[in-house]
Amino acid sequence: MKNLVIVESPTKSKKIEQFLGADYTVLSSNGHIRDLSKKEMSIDIENQYEPEYQITESQHKLVADLKRAVKEAETVWLASDEDREGEAIAWHLQETLKLDPATTKRIVFNEITQKAILNAIEHPRTIDMNLVDAQQARRVLDRLVGYEISPILWSKIKPALSAGRVQSVAVRLIVEREEEIKKFVSQSYFRVTSEFLSPSGKMQVHAELSRRFDRQEEAAAFMEGLNGCTFKVESIDTKTAKRSPAPPFTTSTLQQEASRKLGFSVARTMQIAQQLYENGFITYMRTDSVNLSDLALEMTRDEVSYMYGDNYVKTRRYQTKTKGAQEAHEAIRPTDMSKHVITAETPQRRLYELIWKRTIASQMADAEIEKTVVDISINTPDGPKDDKFICQGEQVRFDGFLKVYIESTDDEELSDNEDVHTLPKLTQDMPLTLSMAKAAEHHTQHAPRYTEASLVKKLEDLGIGRPSTYAPTISTILKREYVIKEDREGVPVDCTIMVLKDGKIESSIRTEKTGSEKGKLFPTDIGTVVNRFLMEHFANIMDYNFTATVERDFDDIASGKKEWRKVIDKFYVPFHKNIKQTQQNSQRTSGERLVGVDPKTGKKVYAKIGRYGTLVQLGDTSSEEKPKFASMKKGQSIETITLEEALALFQLPRNVGQFENDDVIVSIGKFGPYVRHKGLFYSLSKNDDPYEITLERCIEIIRIKRQIEDDKARLRAQFPHTVGDVEGYPVSANIGRYGPYLTYRSKNFRLPKEIDPLTITIEEAREIVKDGEQKTSRGRKKKAQ
DNA sequence: CAGTGAGCGAGCTTCCGCTTGACTT
C-alpha cells in the first residue's frame, strides 16, 4: 500500500476511496480516538495542567487496525475535518500511531468532490499546534468545570447530579422561562372587527379597528357610537414587498423545522438524518454552515431552471450568522438534486423532502408580494373620528421560491395579519355600509415554554454547544431529571363578545381554552434547586456570555496570541478557590417547604429533595419520635403539592391483609400501582385504586396472573420441539422473547404470524428455512461488496 | 416496582465534542 488516508467518518471514507484510485487506502478514525479518562480528573494541575490522555475504551480495536495499516503505508495523510476538533483528532492520531510529523501529511477539504480532494492532496501541510492547543484548552476547561462542580452537587443536594458549561445554562434557560411565566399576569383586551358592504351590495370587506381597548366599557361605548356613523374609503396604499428564501439547513435549523413541520424530537431528526447520510442521500448532518459547494450550486440551479424556468433561478451564497461557527462542512443538502423523492420509509422520505425543498428554494428568486392597506374612515354627524378601520390585502405578484418552500415559525400567537387576503376592488372615497361589527375579548399570552428545538435555537444563538451535542445535551438534562417534557392542558377563560347588528348590540360569553402546550420542557424541583444553587455559587459559569468569552480566548490561542496553559490558569485559580469555599461554607440544600400541619397528629408536613428524589416528611427531624417519609408521585412537585396530597402518600405502601401466610402489600411504583405478595409483583388494572382496594380483589388479581403464567409455562414446556428433517438436517420450533422461530443448521428464522409453532408442518418449515437462507446469503454478499 | 430519607463509610456518580459500533431470542 502506498498511501493511507485517515478521515473521521466511515461513510466518508468509502466515498473518498472511489475518488482516489488504487494507490490510496482510506480508513476512518470514527471521531476522537483518545480522551481524558472518564474515571478521574486526568489533568495534572501541578504540572501546568498537563492532560493525561488514554485511548477511548471502544476504540482499541480500531487503533490496532490503524497501526497495522500505518506499518504497510509509505505515506500517511491525516484528513480529519478542518476545525479545532478535527485538528486535535489529527494530532492524537499522529501521537498514538507514532507518525513522523516531518513526513505525515495533513490535508483538509470541506466538500466531498474529486476536485476538492485532489486539490487537498496537492496542498498538504503539517499539523497546526496552535489549533490543537485551542482544542486542549476547550477540553481541559470543560473537564475542570464539570468534574469539580458536579461532586459539590452530590454532597450538597443529591448524588449523581451533574453540572457543565453547556447543560447548566440549558437548564437555566428553562428555569428562568418558567419563573417568567409564573410572574406573568394575563391582561384582557378587545379587538374590534367589522364587515362592510359596497354600494352595490356585492362586495364584502373585512376590516379591523386601528386600536384596541383595554376595558369592556370603552369597547362597548365605541360600539354604541358606531350607530349613526357613515364610512368611506379614505385611502388606498399599495406597496410591493420582497420575500427571500431561508438559507439551506444547518443541524440546528433542520432540527427546528423537523420539529415544527414533522413533529420529530431532535434526537429522532438526527437518527433519521444519519440514515439518509449513510445511504448517500444527503451530505453530512452535523454542520453549522449554510454554505453550498460550487457543484451543489450548479446542480441546484440546473434543477430549478429545468423545473420552473430560468426566471425562477437566483444563485445565492449565504453567510453564517452563528457565533463561533467553524464551518468544516457544507450545509445539509441532497447529494443529488435531481432526486426529488427517495424510496425509503416514511420518516426518511419526509425528512429528505424537507431538505430537498429547502435547498431548492434557497437558490430561487425572491417572491414579489403586493401589499395593500385600505383605511376606512368613521364619520360621526359631528365629524370624522381619529380611529379608523384598516383592511389589509396581499397578492402574490411573482411566487418565486414560494412555489417550493415556506419556512414555518415558532410564533404561536395569533398573527396581527390574520385577516390578510385578496381584497375586493375598492376605489378612493367609495362609501361603505357597515353590516356587522364585533368586539371580542382576548387575553395576552405568556411567553411560550421551550420545545427541544427552540431550546437548541436559543443555545445556538448564545453560541453554546455544537451541532454534534445539541441532541445529547437535551438527553442529558432529561436523564438527570432537571427538566421533563410534558403536555399542558389549556385553562378555560371567559371571553366577552359584543356584536353590533341592525343597530343593536348583543353580548355573549364564550369560553376558550388558552395556553395549551404540547411537548414542552418544564423544570423539575431538582432542576430548579440545582439552578438556584449554581446561580448563587457559580454565577460566572452560569452567565449566558461565559462560553462566548472563553471562545475568544480559544481563538487567541488558535492564532498564537495566547498560551493555552496560561488561559486555563487564569480561569482555574479563582474558580478552584470558589469550589473550596463552596464545599466548606455552603449549606446543604433540599428545597424544603412546609406544606402544612397534619390535623390528626398535629405534626408538620414538609416537601423536599432527598437522596432518591422528591419526598414528603411527616414530623420534625429534631423531634424525639422519628419522622415518616414517603416518595412523591410523578407529576407532583415541592412547590405545588397540597396537604391532602402529601398526607395521602403516607397511606402507601399499605398492608391489606394476609393470603397464604404472607402479607399482601399495595403500593405505587415506577410502573404504576401494584400488589406485592411473596416477593412477586402484580400490576393493578386501571380501575383499581391502590388506596381503596380490598384484600379479595388483590387475591383475585394474584390468581388471574398465576393462571396466565401457568398457561405460558405449559406452552413453553412443549418447546423446543422437532418439526422434522430438511435435507437431512433437523428443524426445531421454539418460542423466544420476540415470538416463535425455527432453528435449522444453527441459524434462527422468524415465523410469520399466521403459522402456529405448535402445529407447523414440515412443508411449511422447509419453505421458511429455504427462503430465509437465500435472504441471508444475499445480505452477506451485499456487505462484502 | 421493595427498602431508603439521620449517620457511619466503602464505592459509585460527573464534563463537552468528535464518531458509530454489535447486541438477536
mmCIF file of C-alpha atoms in Angstrom, chain A residues 721-726 731-733 742 751 754-769:
data_model
loop_
_atom_site.group_PDB
_atom_site.id
_atom_site.type_symbol
_atom_site.label_atom_id
_atom_site.label_comp_id
_atom_site.label_asym_id
_atom_site.label_seq_id
_atom_site.Cartn_x
_atom_site.Cartn_y
_atom_site.Cartn_z
ATOM 1 C CA HIS A 721 -39.930 -29.467 19.528
ATOM 2 C CA THR A 722 -38.557 -31.066 16.383
ATOM 3 C CA VAL A 723 -40.704 -30.464 13.307
ATOM 4 C CA GLY A 724 -38.811 -32.867 11.047
ATOM 5 C CA ASP A 725 -35.851 -33.025 8.682
ATOM 6 C CA VAL A 726 -34.961 -30.794 5.731
ATOM 7 C CA VAL A 731 -35.675 -28.306 12.071
ATOM 8 C CA SER A 732 -36.991 -27.380 15.506
ATOM 9 C CA ALA A 733 -39.583 -24.821 16.563
ATOM 10 C CA LEU A 742 -37.323 -22.055 13.781
ATOM 11 C CA LEU A 751 -42.063 -17.473 11.992
ATOM 12 C CA GLU A 754 -50.218 -16.898 10.589
ATOM 13 C CA ILE A 755 -48.251 -20.024 11.440
ATOM 14 C CA ASP A 756 -48.677 -21.697 14.822
ATOM 15 C CA PRO A 757 -45.324 -23.037 16.021
ATOM 16 C CA LEU A 758 -47.108 -25.982 17.678
ATOM 17 C CA THR A 759 -48.887 -27.288 14.602
ATOM 18 C CA ILE A 760 -46.404 -26.249 11.926
ATOM 19 C CA THR A 761 -45.866 -28.892 9.222
ATOM 20 C CA ILE A 762 -42.505 -29.907 7.834
ATOM 21 C CA GLU A 763 -43.500 -28.500 4.418
ATOM 22 C CA GLU A 764 -44.177 -25.060 5.868
ATOM 23 C CA ALA A 765 -40.943 -25.220 7.825
ATOM 24 C CA ARG A 766 -38.919 -26.152 4.735
ATOM 25 C CA GLU A 767 -40.261 -23.156 2.844
ATOM 26 C CA ILE A 768 -39.424 -20.698 5.622
ATOM 27 C CA VAL A 769 -35.957 -22.113 6.180
#
